[in-house]
PDB file of C-alpha atoms in Angstrom:
ATOM      1  CA  UNK A   1     -55.675 -69.244 -25.546  1.00  0.00           C
ATOM      2  CA  UNK A   2     -54.548 -71.102 -22.362  1.00  0.00           C
ATOM      3  CA  UNK A   3     -55.120 -69.241 -19.125  1.00  0.00           C
ATOM      4  CA  UNK A   4     -53.657 -69.919 -15.701  1.00  0.00           C
ATOM      5  CA  UNK A   5     -55.742 -69.991 -12.561  1.00  0.00           C
ATOM      6  CA  UNK A   6     -54.761 -68.033  -9.473  1.00  0.00           C
ATOM      7  CA  UNK A   7     -53.719 -71.326  -7.892  1.00  0.00           C
ATOM      8  CA  UNK A   8     -51.450 -72.116 -10.856  1.00  0.00           C
ATOM      9  CA  UNK A   9     -49.898 -68.670 -10.754  1.00  0.00           C
ATOM     10  CA  UNK A  10     -49.335 -68.764  -6.993  1.00  0.00           C
ATOM     11  CA  UNK A  11     -47.720 -72.198  -7.180  1.00  0.00           C
ATOM     12  CA  UNK A  12     -45.439 -71.066 -10.016  1.00  0.00           C
ATOM     13  CA  UNK A  13     -44.453 -67.929  -8.096  1.00  0.00           C
ATOM     14  CA  UNK A  14     -43.578 -70.118  -5.116  1.00  0.00           C
ATOM     15  CA  UNK A  15     -41.349 -72.333  -7.243  1.00  0.00           C
ATOM     16  CA  UNK A  16     -39.571 -69.290  -8.684  1.00  0.00           C
ATOM     17  CA  UNK A  17     -39.001 -67.841  -5.211  1.00  0.00           C
ATOM     18  CA  UNK A  18     -37.721 -71.188  -3.916  1.00  0.00           C
ATOM     19  CA  UNK A  19     -35.262 -71.608  -6.792  1.00  0.00           C
ATOM     20  CA  UNK A  20     -33.916 -68.067  -6.424  1.00  0.00           C
ATOM     21  CA  UNK A  21     -33.613 -68.344  -2.642  1.00  0.00           C
ATOM     22  CA  UNK A  22     -31.687 -71.585  -3.182  1.00  0.00           C
ATOM     23  CA  UNK A  23     -29.355 -69.709  -5.567  1.00  0.00           C
ATOM     24  CA  UNK A  24     -28.668 -67.035  -2.969  1.00  0.00           C
ATOM     25  CA  UNK A  25     -27.485 -69.367  -0.219  1.00  0.00           C
ATOM     26  CA  UNK A  26     -25.132 -71.570  -2.231  1.00  0.00           C
ATOM     27  CA  UNK A  27     -21.575 -71.568  -0.823  1.00  0.00           C
ATOM     28  CA  UNK A  28     -18.788 -69.472  -2.290  1.00  0.00           C
ATOM     29  CA  UNK A  29     -15.018 -69.736  -1.999  1.00  0.00           C
ATOM     30  CA  UNK A  30     -13.702 -68.733   1.458  1.00  0.00           C
ATOM     31  CA  UNK A  31     -11.601 -65.890   0.016  1.00  0.00           C
ATOM     32  CA  UNK A  32     -14.815 -64.257  -1.256  1.00  0.00           C
ATOM     33  CA  UNK A  33     -16.430 -64.096   2.184  1.00  0.00           C
ATOM     34  CA  UNK A  34     -13.126 -63.010   3.743  1.00  0.00           C
ATOM     35  CA  UNK A  35     -12.887 -60.188   1.215  1.00  0.00           C
ATOM     36  CA  UNK A  36     -16.412 -58.984   1.971  1.00  0.00           C
ATOM     37  CA  UNK A  37     -15.811 -59.079   5.725  1.00  0.00           C
ATOM     38  CA  UNK A  38     -12.686 -56.942   5.317  1.00  0.00           C
ATOM     39  CA  UNK A  39     -14.422 -54.628   2.842  1.00  0.00           C
ATOM     40  CA  UNK A  40     -17.315 -53.866   5.180  1.00  0.00           C
ATOM     41  CA  UNK A  41     -15.358 -53.390   8.373  1.00  0.00           C
ATOM     42  CA  UNK A  42     -17.944 -51.920  10.707  1.00  0.00           C
ATOM     43  CA  UNK A  43     -20.431 -50.991   7.967  1.00  0.00           C
ATOM     44  CA  UNK A  44     -23.914 -52.512   8.183  1.00  0.00           C
ATOM     45  CA  UNK A  45     -25.538 -52.514   4.737  1.00  0.00           C
ATOM     46  CA  UNK A  46     -28.646 -54.585   4.101  1.00  0.00           C
ATOM     47  CA  UNK A  47     -26.634 -57.099   2.124  1.00  0.00           C
ATOM     48  CA  UNK A  48     -23.804 -57.831  -0.289  1.00  0.00           C
ATOM     49  CA  UNK A  49     -24.561 -59.745  -3.486  1.00  0.00           C
ATOM     50  CA  UNK A  50     -21.835 -61.548  -5.449  1.00  0.00           C
ATOM     51  CA  UNK A  51     -22.409 -61.961  -9.183  1.00  0.00           C
ATOM     52  CA  UNK A  52     -20.694 -62.025 -12.550  1.00  0.00           C
ATOM     53  CA  UNK A  53     -17.989 -63.957 -14.357  1.00  0.00           C
ATOM     54  CA  UNK A  54     -15.934 -64.707 -11.225  1.00  0.00           C
ATOM     55  CA  UNK A  55     -18.976 -66.440  -9.755  1.00  0.00           C
ATOM     56  CA  UNK A  56     -19.484 -68.511 -12.893  1.00  0.00           C
ATOM     57  CA  UNK A  57     -15.768 -69.386 -13.202  1.00  0.00           C
ATOM     58  CA  UNK A  58     -13.909 -68.782  -9.903  1.00  0.00           C
ATOM     59  CA  UNK A  59     -10.586 -67.014 -10.470  1.00  0.00           C
ATOM     60  CA  UNK A  60      -8.687 -65.479  -7.523  1.00  0.00           C
ATOM     61  CA  UNK A  61      -6.509 -63.607 -10.034  1.00  0.00           C
ATOM     62  CA  UNK A  62      -9.494 -61.971 -11.714  1.00  0.00           C
ATOM     63  CA  UNK A  63     -11.978 -59.330 -10.615  1.00  0.00           C
ATOM     64  CA  UNK A  64     -14.844 -60.106  -8.255  1.00  0.00           C
ATOM     65  CA  UNK A  65     -18.123 -58.236  -8.747  1.00  0.00           C
ATOM     66  CA  UNK A  66     -20.365 -57.183  -5.876  1.00  0.00           C
ATOM     67  CA  UNK A  67     -23.441 -55.083  -5.293  1.00  0.00           C
ATOM     68  CA  UNK A  68     -23.689 -53.566  -1.826  1.00  0.00           C
ATOM     69  CA  UNK A  69     -27.346 -52.873  -1.028  1.00  0.00           C
ATOM     70  CA  UNK A  70     -27.795 -50.173   1.611  1.00  0.00           C
ATOM     71  CA  UNK A  71     -30.863 -48.820   3.350  1.00  0.00           C
ATOM     72  CA  UNK A  72     -29.856 -45.252   2.504  1.00  0.00           C
ATOM     73  CA  UNK A  73     -26.988 -44.019   0.333  1.00  0.00           C
ATOM     74  CA  UNK A  74     -25.704 -42.054   3.329  1.00  0.00           C
ATOM     75  CA  UNK A  75     -25.016 -45.396   5.042  1.00  0.00           C
ATOM     76  CA  UNK A  76     -22.021 -46.039   2.754  1.00  0.00           C
ATOM     77  CA  UNK A  77     -18.843 -44.050   3.302  1.00  0.00           C
ATOM     78  CA  UNK A  78     -18.218 -41.804   0.301  1.00  0.00           C
ATOM     79  CA  UNK A  79     -17.884 -38.130  -0.492  1.00  0.00           C
ATOM     80  CA  UNK A  80     -20.855 -35.798  -0.788  1.00  0.00           C
ATOM     81  CA  UNK A  81     -20.515 -35.383  -4.568  1.00  0.00           C
ATOM     82  CA  UNK A  82     -20.240 -39.136  -5.097  1.00  0.00           C
ATOM     83  CA  UNK A  83     -23.395 -39.752  -3.054  1.00  0.00           C
ATOM     84  CA  UNK A  84     -25.327 -37.097  -4.952  1.00  0.00           C
ATOM     85  CA  UNK A  85     -24.143 -38.520  -8.272  1.00  0.00           C
ATOM     86  CA  UNK A  86     -25.368 -41.928  -7.132  1.00  0.00           C
ATOM     87  CA  UNK A  87     -28.801 -40.482  -6.368  1.00  0.00           C
ATOM     88  CA  UNK A  88     -29.021 -39.093  -9.898  1.00  0.00           C
ATOM     89  CA  UNK A  89     -27.446 -41.930 -11.907  1.00  0.00           C
ATOM     90  CA  UNK A  90     -26.977 -45.144  -9.940  1.00  0.00           C
ATOM     91  CA  UNK A  91     -24.978 -47.141  -9.260  1.00  0.00           C
ATOM     92  CA  UNK A  92     -21.640 -45.764  -8.150  1.00  0.00           C
ATOM     93  CA  UNK A  93     -18.769 -48.211  -8.659  1.00  0.00           C
ATOM     94  CA  UNK A  94     -15.640 -48.552  -6.556  1.00  0.00           C
ATOM     95  CA  UNK A  95     -12.491 -50.641  -7.004  1.00  0.00           C
ATOM     96  CA  UNK A  96     -10.911 -52.334  -4.006  1.00  0.00           C
ATOM     97  CA  UNK A  97      -7.767 -54.406  -3.466  1.00  0.00           C
ATOM     98  CA  UNK A  98      -7.501 -56.362  -0.212  1.00  0.00           C
ATOM     99  CA  UNK A  99      -4.750 -58.826   0.771  1.00  0.00           C
ATOM    100  CA  UNK A 100      -6.223 -62.193   1.743  1.00  0.00           C
ATOM    101  CA  UNK A 101      -3.859 -64.950   2.913  1.00  0.00           C
ATOM    102  CA  UNK A 102      -0.888 -63.508   1.032  1.00  0.00           C
ATOM    103  CA  UNK A 103      -2.774 -62.863  -2.207  1.00  0.00           C
ATOM    104  CA  UNK A 104      -4.237 -59.580  -3.464  1.00  0.00           C
ATOM    105  CA  UNK A 105      -7.953 -59.991  -4.158  1.00  0.00           C
ATOM    106  CA  UNK A 106      -9.537 -57.377  -6.409  1.00  0.00           C
ATOM    107  CA  UNK A 107     -13.166 -56.377  -6.816  1.00  0.00           C
ATOM    108  CA  UNK A 108     -15.515 -53.883  -8.364  1.00  0.00           C
ATOM    109  CA  UNK A 109     -18.178 -52.863  -5.889  1.00  0.00           C
ATOM    110  CA  UNK A 110     -21.417 -51.167  -6.964  1.00  0.00           C
ATOM    111  CA  UNK A 111     -23.535 -49.294  -4.424  1.00  0.00           C
ATOM    112  CA  UNK A 112     -27.354 -49.176  -4.552  1.00  0.00           C
ATOM    113  CA  UNK A 113     -30.002 -48.251  -2.019  1.00  0.00           C
ATOM    114  CA  UNK A 114     -32.825 -50.746  -1.569  1.00  0.00           C
ATOM    115  CA  UNK A 115     -35.243 -48.180  -3.034  1.00  0.00           C
ATOM    116  CA  UNK A 116     -33.072 -47.896  -6.157  1.00  0.00           C
ATOM    117  CA  UNK A 117     -32.831 -51.691  -6.317  1.00  0.00           C
ATOM    118  CA  UNK A 118     -36.631 -51.993  -6.243  1.00  0.00           C
ATOM    119  CA  UNK A 119     -37.072 -49.323  -8.888  1.00  0.00           C
ATOM    120  CA  UNK A 120     -34.421 -50.735 -11.226  1.00  0.00           C
ATOM    121  CA  UNK A 121     -35.959 -54.213 -11.127  1.00  0.00           C
ATOM    122  CA  UNK A 122     -39.532 -53.014 -11.672  1.00  0.00           C
ATOM    123  CA  UNK A 123     -41.563 -52.974 -14.866  1.00  0.00           C
ATOM    124  CA  UNK A 124     -41.552 -49.212 -15.186  1.00  0.00           C
ATOM    125  CA  UNK A 125     -37.766 -48.904 -15.381  1.00  0.00           C
ATOM    126  CA  UNK A 126     -36.220 -47.939 -18.692  1.00  0.00           C
ATOM    127  CA  UNK A 127     -32.773 -49.013 -17.459  1.00  0.00           C
ATOM    128  CA  UNK A 128     -31.935 -52.665 -18.169  1.00  0.00           C
ATOM    129  CA  UNK A 129     -28.620 -52.680 -16.297  1.00  0.00           C
ATOM    130  CA  UNK A 130     -29.662 -54.099 -12.938  1.00  0.00           C
ATOM    131  CA  UNK A 131     -32.412 -56.586 -13.745  1.00  0.00           C
ATOM    132  CA  UNK A 132     -30.332 -58.064 -16.587  1.00  0.00           C
ATOM    133  CA  UNK A 133     -27.612 -58.953 -14.072  1.00  0.00           C
ATOM    134  CA  UNK A 134     -29.871 -60.150 -11.292  1.00  0.00           C
ATOM    135  CA  UNK A 135     -31.840 -62.574 -13.439  1.00  0.00           C
ATOM    136  CA  UNK A 136     -28.565 -64.528 -13.539  1.00  0.00           C
ATOM    137  CA  UNK A 137     -27.382 -66.672 -10.598  1.00  0.00           C
ATOM    138  CA  UNK A 138     -26.144 -64.558  -7.674  1.00  0.00           C
ATOM    139  CA  UNK A 139     -25.046 -65.223  -4.099  1.00  0.00           C
ATOM    140  CA  UNK A 140     -26.000 -63.305  -0.987  1.00  0.00           C
ATOM    141  CA  UNK A 141     -22.621 -63.440   0.740  1.00  0.00           C
ATOM    142  CA  UNK A 142     -23.444 -61.066   3.610  1.00  0.00           C
ATOM    143  CA  UNK A 143     -26.826 -60.000   4.978  1.00  0.00           C
ATOM    144  CA  UNK A 144     -27.930 -57.949   7.951  1.00  0.00           C
ATOM    145  CA  UNK A 145     -30.826 -60.210   8.906  1.00  0.00           C
ATOM    146  CA  UNK A 146     -33.972 -62.032   7.725  1.00  0.00           C
ATOM    147  CA  UNK A 147     -35.904 -58.886   6.788  1.00  0.00           C
ATOM    148  CA  UNK A 148     -33.012 -57.612   4.696  1.00  0.00           C
ATOM    149  CA  UNK A 149     -32.695 -61.016   3.008  1.00  0.00           C
ATOM    150  CA  UNK A 150     -36.409 -60.985   2.157  1.00  0.00           C
ATOM    151  CA  UNK A 151     -36.176 -57.465   0.701  1.00  0.00           C
ATOM    152  CA  UNK A 152     -33.228 -58.412  -1.513  1.00  0.00           C
ATOM    153  CA  UNK A 153     -34.872 -61.675  -2.614  1.00  0.00           C
ATOM    154  CA  UNK A 154     -38.031 -59.763  -3.558  1.00  0.00           C
ATOM    155  CA  UNK A 155     -35.986 -57.530  -5.876  1.00  0.00           C
ATOM    156  CA  UNK A 156     -34.292 -60.529  -7.468  1.00  0.00           C
ATOM    157  CA  UNK A 157     -37.691 -62.131  -8.072  1.00  0.00           C
ATOM    158  CA  UNK A 158     -38.762 -58.901  -9.781  1.00  0.00           C
ATOM    159  CA  UNK A 159     -35.596 -58.944 -11.906  1.00  0.00           C
ATOM    160  CA  UNK A 160     -36.288 -62.488 -13.094  1.00  0.00           C
ATOM    161  CA  UNK A 161     -39.902 -61.565 -13.829  1.00  0.00           C
ATOM    162  CA  UNK A 162     -38.719 -58.666 -15.955  1.00  0.00           C
ATOM    163  CA  UNK A 163     -36.285 -60.912 -17.794  1.00  0.00           C
ATOM    164  CA  UNK A 164     -38.889 -63.569 -18.524  1.00  0.00           C
ATOM    165  CA  UNK A 165     -41.393 -61.072 -19.834  1.00  0.00           C
ATOM    166  CA  UNK A 166     -38.863 -59.444 -22.154  1.00  0.00           C
ATOM    167  CA  UNK A 167     -37.579 -62.842 -23.298  1.00  0.00           C
ATOM    168  CA  UNK A 168     -41.090 -63.688 -24.500  1.00  0.00           C
ATOM    169  CA  UNK A 169     -41.344 -60.450 -26.469  1.00  0.00           C
ATOM    170  CA  UNK A 170     -37.814 -60.392 -27.906  1.00  0.00           C
ATOM    171  CA  UNK A 171     -37.376 -64.099 -28.553  1.00  0.00           C
ATOM    172  CA  UNK A 172     -38.732 -66.197 -31.419  1.00  0.00           C
ATOM    173  CA  UNK A 173     -42.422 -66.941 -31.918  1.00  0.00           C
ATOM    174  CA  UNK A 174     -41.548 -70.534 -30.996  1.00  0.00           C
ATOM    175  CA  UNK A 175     -38.386 -71.991 -29.503  1.00  0.00           C
ATOM    176  CA  UNK A 176     -36.666 -73.719 -26.622  1.00  0.00           C
ATOM    177  CA  UNK A 177     -36.141 -71.996 -23.297  1.00  0.00           C
ATOM    178  CA  UNK A 178     -32.495 -71.565 -24.292  1.00  0.00           C
ATOM    179  CA  UNK A 179     -33.553 -69.712 -27.445  1.00  0.00           C
ATOM    180  CA  UNK A 180     -35.510 -67.160 -25.409  1.00  0.00           C
ATOM    181  CA  UNK A 181     -32.731 -66.572 -22.882  1.00  0.00           C
ATOM    182  CA  UNK A 182     -30.117 -66.234 -25.630  1.00  0.00           C
ATOM    183  CA  UNK A 183     -32.283 -63.694 -27.438  1.00  0.00           C
ATOM    184  CA  UNK A 184     -32.773 -61.753 -24.219  1.00  0.00           C
ATOM    185  CA  UNK A 185     -29.078 -61.599 -23.321  1.00  0.00           C
ATOM    186  CA  UNK A 186     -28.124 -60.616 -26.864  1.00  0.00           C
ATOM    187  CA  UNK A 187     -30.526 -57.673 -26.550  1.00  0.00           C
ATOM    188  CA  UNK A 188     -29.383 -56.649 -23.060  1.00  0.00           C
ATOM    189  CA  UNK A 189     -25.716 -56.679 -24.081  1.00  0.00           C
ATOM    190  CA  UNK A 190     -26.633 -54.616 -27.138  1.00  0.00           C
ATOM    191  CA  UNK A 191     -28.473 -52.079 -24.996  1.00  0.00           C
ATOM    192  CA  UNK A 192     -25.373 -51.521 -22.854  1.00  0.00           C
ATOM    193  CA  UNK A 193     -22.842 -51.130 -25.683  1.00  0.00           C
ATOM    194  CA  UNK A 194     -20.785 -53.835 -24.025  1.00  0.00           C
ATOM    195  CA  UNK A 195     -17.851 -55.105 -26.066  1.00  0.00           C
ATOM    196  CA  UNK A 196     -18.551 -58.826 -26.084  1.00  0.00           C
ATOM    197  CA  UNK A 197     -18.237 -61.490 -28.725  1.00  0.00           C
ATOM    198  CA  UNK A 198     -21.270 -63.307 -30.044  1.00  0.00           C
ATOM    199  CA  UNK A 199     -20.641 -66.300 -27.760  1.00  0.00           C
ATOM    200  CA  UNK A 200     -21.113 -64.284 -24.597  1.00  0.00           C
ATOM    201  CA  UNK A 201     -24.883 -64.916 -24.184  1.00  0.00           C
ATOM    202  CA  UNK A 202     -24.274 -68.650 -24.596  1.00  0.00           C
ATOM    203  CA  UNK A 203     -21.572 -68.561 -21.899  1.00  0.00           C
ATOM    204  CA  UNK A 204     -24.119 -67.197 -19.404  1.00  0.00           C
ATOM    205  CA  UNK A 205     -26.195 -70.349 -19.807  1.00  0.00           C
ATOM    206  CA  UNK A 206     -23.339 -72.857 -19.684  1.00  0.00           C
ATOM    207  CA  UNK A 207     -23.576 -75.041 -16.605  1.00  0.00           C
ATOM    208  CA  UNK A 208     -26.885 -73.406 -15.645  1.00  0.00           C
ATOM    209  CA  UNK A 209     -29.112 -74.696 -18.444  1.00  0.00           C
ATOM    210  CA  UNK A 210     -31.359 -76.612 -16.051  1.00  0.00           C
ATOM    211  CA  UNK A 211     -31.919 -73.521 -13.933  1.00  0.00           C
ATOM    212  CA  UNK A 212     -32.887 -71.339 -16.879  1.00  0.00           C
ATOM    213  CA  UNK A 213     -35.082 -74.019 -18.459  1.00  0.00           C
ATOM    214  CA  UNK A 214     -36.931 -74.537 -15.195  1.00  0.00           C
ATOM    215  CA  UNK A 215     -37.341 -70.828 -14.532  1.00  0.00           C
ATOM    216  CA  UNK A 216     -38.805 -69.590 -17.792  1.00  0.00           C
ATOM    217  CA  UNK A 217     -42.151 -71.438 -17.895  1.00  0.00           C
ATOM    218  CA  UNK A 218     -42.753 -70.780 -14.201  1.00  0.00           C
ATOM    219  CA  UNK A 219     -41.932 -67.094 -14.615  1.00  0.00           C
ATOM    220  CA  UNK A 220     -44.469 -66.930 -17.436  1.00  0.00           C
ATOM    221  CA  UNK A 221     -47.090 -68.791 -15.385  1.00  0.00           C
ATOM    222  CA  UNK A 222     -46.549 -66.542 -12.367  1.00  0.00           C
ATOM    223  CA  UNK A 223     -46.911 -63.496 -14.626  1.00  0.00           C
ATOM    224  CA  UNK A 224     -50.113 -64.866 -16.161  1.00  0.00           C
ATOM    225  CA  UNK A 225     -48.484 -64.899 -19.583  1.00  0.00           C
ATOM    226  CA  UNK A 226     -50.175 -67.718 -21.552  1.00  0.00           C
ATOM    227  CA  UNK A 227     -48.050 -70.195 -23.487  1.00  0.00           C
ATOM    228  CA  UNK A 228     -48.173 -73.762 -24.718  1.00  0.00           C
ATOM    229  CA  UNK A 229     -45.717 -76.565 -25.386  1.00  0.00           C
ATOM    230  CA  UNK A 230     -44.904 -78.429 -28.572  1.00  0.00           C
ATOM    231  CA  UNK A 231     -42.374 -81.012 -27.459  1.00  0.00           C
ATOM    232  CA  UNK A 232     -39.486 -79.053 -25.963  1.00  0.00           C
ATOM    233  CA  UNK A 233     -40.643 -75.925 -27.791  1.00  0.00           C
ATOM    234  CA  UNK A 234     -42.339 -73.073 -25.946  1.00  0.00           C
ATOM    235  CA  UNK A 235     -44.880 -70.897 -27.736  1.00  0.00           C
ATOM    236  CA  UNK A 236     -45.825 -67.741 -25.801  1.00  0.00           C
ATOM    237  CA  UNK A 237     -49.335 -66.613 -26.708  1.00  0.00           C
ATOM    238  CA  UNK A 238     -48.674 -62.893 -27.015  1.00  0.00           C
ATOM    239  CA  UNK A 239     -51.192 -60.858 -28.916  1.00  0.00           C
ATOM    240  CA  UNK A 240     -49.713 -59.059 -31.931  1.00  0.00           C
ATOM    241  CA  UNK A 241     -50.477 -55.750 -30.219  1.00  0.00           C
ATOM    242  CA  UNK A 242     -48.674 -56.701 -26.994  1.00  0.00           C
ATOM    243  CA  UNK A 243     -45.642 -58.025 -28.869  1.00  0.00           C
ATOM    244  CA  UNK A 244     -45.481 -54.867 -30.988  1.00  0.00           C
ATOM    245  CA  UNK A 245     -45.856 -52.597 -27.949  1.00  0.00           C
ATOM    246  CA  UNK A 246     -43.138 -54.428 -26.047  1.00  0.00           C
ATOM    247  CA  UNK A 247     -40.737 -54.379 -28.968  1.00  0.00           C
ATOM    248  CA  UNK A 248     -41.340 -50.655 -29.339  1.00  0.00           C
ATOM    249  CA  UNK A 249     -40.679 -50.353 -25.605  1.00  0.00           C
ATOM    250  CA  UNK A 250     -37.421 -52.205 -26.063  1.00  0.00           C
ATOM    251  CA  UNK A 251     -36.385 -49.880 -28.875  1.00  0.00           C
ATOM    252  CA  UNK A 252     -36.636 -47.019 -26.371  1.00  0.00           C
ATOM    253  CA  UNK A 253     -34.728 -48.963 -23.714  1.00  0.00           C
ATOM    254  CA  UNK A 254     -32.019 -49.863 -26.205  1.00  0.00           C
ATOM    255  CA  UNK A 255     -31.485 -46.244 -27.231  1.00  0.00           C
ATOM    256  CA  UNK A 256     -31.614 -45.006 -23.660  1.00  0.00           C
ATOM    257  CA  UNK A 257     -29.269 -47.794 -22.554  1.00  0.00           C
ATOM    258  CA  UNK A 258     -26.538 -46.454 -24.809  1.00  0.00           C
ATOM    259  CA  UNK A 259     -26.999 -42.949 -23.412  1.00  0.00           C
ATOM    260  CA  UNK A 260     -26.956 -44.255 -19.838  1.00  0.00           C
ATOM    261  CA  UNK A 261     -23.845 -46.313 -20.494  1.00  0.00           C
ATOM    262  CA  UNK A 262     -21.914 -43.335 -21.857  1.00  0.00           C
ATOM    263  CA  UNK A 263     -23.227 -41.153 -19.019  1.00  0.00           C
ATOM    264  CA  UNK A 264     -22.053 -43.682 -16.445  1.00  0.00           C
ATOM    265  CA  UNK A 265     -18.616 -43.788 -18.041  1.00  0.00           C
ATOM    266  CA  UNK A 266     -18.401 -40.001 -17.791  1.00  0.00           C
ATOM    267  CA  UNK A 267     -19.689 -40.038 -14.211  1.00  0.00           C
ATOM    268  CA  UNK A 268     -17.228 -42.795 -13.353  1.00  0.00           C
ATOM    269  CA  UNK A 269     -14.330 -40.593 -14.436  1.00  0.00           C
ATOM    270  CA  UNK A 270     -15.123 -38.471 -11.375  1.00  0.00           C
ATOM    271  CA  UNK A 271     -16.714 -40.956  -8.935  1.00  0.00           C
ATOM    272  CA  UNK A 272     -15.021 -44.337  -9.610  1.00  0.00           C
ATOM    273  CA  UNK A 273     -13.103 -44.701  -6.363  1.00  0.00           C
ATOM    274  CA  UNK A 274      -9.901 -46.598  -7.033  1.00  0.00           C
ATOM    275  CA  UNK A 275     -10.454 -46.322 -10.780  1.00  0.00           C
ATOM    276  CA  UNK A 276      -6.838 -45.432 -11.565  1.00  0.00           C
ATOM    277  CA  UNK A 277      -5.597 -48.555  -9.759  1.00  0.00           C
ATOM    278  CA  UNK A 278      -8.165 -50.637 -11.637  1.00  0.00           C
ATOM    279  CA  UNK A 279      -6.972 -49.308 -15.004  1.00  0.00           C
ATOM    280  CA  UNK A 280      -3.327 -49.856 -14.021  1.00  0.00           C
ATOM    281  CA  UNK A 281      -4.090 -53.453 -13.033  1.00  0.00           C
ATOM    282  CA  UNK A 282      -5.954 -54.089 -16.305  1.00  0.00           C
ATOM    283  CA  UNK A 283      -3.004 -52.722 -18.304  1.00  0.00           C
ATOM    284  CA  UNK A 284      -0.519 -54.891 -16.400  1.00  0.00           C
ATOM    285  CA  UNK A 285      -2.718 -57.998 -16.714  1.00  0.00           C
ATOM    286  CA  UNK A 286      -3.125 -57.645 -20.465  1.00  0.00           C
ATOM    287  CA  UNK A 287       0.260 -56.204 -21.471  1.00  0.00           C
ATOM    288  CA  UNK A 288       2.692 -56.876 -18.635  1.00  0.00           C
ATOM    289  CA  UNK A 289       3.426 -53.137 -18.390  1.00  0.00           C
ATOM    290  CA  UNK A 290       3.359 -51.732 -14.871  1.00  0.00           C
ATOM    291  CA  UNK A 291       1.974 -48.211 -14.641  1.00  0.00           C
ATOM    292  CA  UNK A 292       3.370 -46.385 -11.593  1.00  0.00           C
ATOM    293  CA  UNK A 293       0.755 -44.487  -9.616  1.00  0.00           C
ATOM    294  CA  UNK A 294       1.400 -41.990  -6.868  1.00  0.00           C
ATOM    295  CA  UNK A 295      -1.180 -40.759  -4.342  1.00  0.00           C
ATOM    296  CA  UNK A 296      -1.995 -37.697  -6.474  1.00  0.00           C
ATOM    297  CA  UNK A 297      -2.540 -39.646  -9.698  1.00  0.00           C
ATOM    298  CA  UNK A 298      -4.753 -42.125  -7.826  1.00  0.00           C
ATOM    299  CA  UNK A 299      -6.969 -39.301  -6.579  1.00  0.00           C
ATOM    300  CA  UNK A 300      -6.905 -37.262  -9.808  1.00  0.00           C
ATOM    301  CA  UNK A 301      -6.573 -39.640 -12.783  1.00  0.00           C
ATOM    302  CA  UNK A 302      -8.069 -37.154 -15.248  1.00  0.00           C
ATOM    303  CA  UNK A 303      -5.615 -34.413 -14.322  1.00  0.00           C
ATOM    304  CA  UNK A 304      -2.740 -36.880 -14.673  1.00  0.00           C
ATOM    305  CA  UNK A 305      -4.039 -38.514 -17.861  1.00  0.00           C
ATOM    306  CA  UNK A 306      -1.480 -36.853 -20.218  1.00  0.00           C
ATOM    307  CA  UNK A 307       1.371 -37.947 -17.933  1.00  0.00           C
ATOM    308  CA  UNK A 308       0.005 -41.498 -17.651  1.00  0.00           C
ATOM    309  CA  UNK A 309      -0.387 -41.755 -21.427  1.00  0.00           C
ATOM    310  CA  UNK A 310       3.190 -40.532 -21.849  1.00  0.00           C
ATOM    311  CA  UNK A 311       4.431 -43.199 -19.393  1.00  0.00           C
ATOM    312  CA  UNK A 312       2.565 -45.866 -21.351  1.00  0.00           C
ATOM    313  CA  UNK A 313       4.093 -44.626 -24.586  1.00  0.00           C
ATOM    314  CA  UNK A 314       7.575 -44.713 -23.044  1.00  0.00           C
ATOM    315  CA  UNK A 315       6.932 -48.299 -21.939  1.00  0.00           C
ATOM    316  CA  UNK A 316       5.966 -49.311 -25.479  1.00  0.00           C
ATOM    317  CA  UNK A 317       2.274 -49.947 -24.780  1.00  0.00           C
ATOM    318  CA  UNK A 318       1.003 -48.367 -27.997  1.00  0.00           C
ATOM    319  CA  UNK A 319       3.797 -49.863 -30.085  1.00  0.00           C
ATOM    320  CA  UNK A 320       2.837 -53.327 -28.872  1.00  0.00           C
ATOM    321  CA  UNK A 321      -0.731 -52.653 -29.890  1.00  0.00           C
ATOM    322  CA  UNK A 322       0.302 -51.567 -33.360  1.00  0.00           C
TER     323      UNK A 322
END
C-alpha cells in the first residue's frame, strides 16, 4: 500500500493552502463589497465570507449568501434570545435588503463565532452543514486583518480536508476526481433534506472542475490517505474496516443532519431576523404576488401567519398552484 513521506504530506498541504488562499482573494462584483460595507457599518467581525449560488452565477436580482465570522457572538448586534439560540444551535441567519446604486440587493447572512467555525469544520463534528459549504469556492470579502484572515483560512482548510476524507469513503472504490466529489455532494445534500434536483451536485463542479481535480489528490496526500492512479482514475487504499467505520459514521451524520435541519427551521421561525420580508420576496419572485407587510407582521410572522395565509388566498396564490 503506497505511503506518503512527511515531506510529501507537507508539500501537499502547502499546495492545498495556496489554492484555497487564492480562492479567497479573487475579486467579486463591486455591489457585493458595497453591500458588505453597508451591512457592517461600524461592526468589526473577524471576516465576512461570500459563498453560494450567487458567487457561482452572479445575479444582482437574486440572493447573496454570507457568513459573518465573529470573535464572540456578543460582537454581533442581536437580541439576547437570538444570541443564546446561536450558542446552542448555530448558525443564526438574518435577511437584509440594502439599496445599492438604485437597486435593492438582498442577502442571507449567517453568524458564527470563530470557535464554532473551528468546531464545525473539524473531524469530530457530526454536523455537515458548514464544512460542506466551505469546501466549495468562497471569497473573503471583508477581513479585520492578517491574523483574522489566517484563522478563517485555517478553518476552510479543515473543511476541505473533511470533504476529501468523506469523499474517499462515500465515493466509488475507483473513479475520477469528479466521481468522488459528486458522490460527496449527493450525500451532503441528502443529509440536509435540501430540495434539489439530481443535477445539483454536478452544477457545483461546473466551471470549477480543474480546482476540484487538483484539490482531491493533494487533500488525500496531506491527510496521509494512501491512493494510487490508474490513468485518470483514483483508487483510495482504504482498509475495509476504515471504509465500513466511516460509512457507519456517515449514517449517523445523515440521520442527525435531518434532525438538525428541522430544528434549525423551527429555531429560524423565532430568530430569523427579516424572515418575513424574505418569504414575501420569494413569493413575489416566484408568483408575482406582493404580500403586504406591516411593522408588526415583520416582527411577529408566526402570530400573523393566519392573516398572511388569508391574504395569499385572496390574491389567488393557492389557486395558481393548483
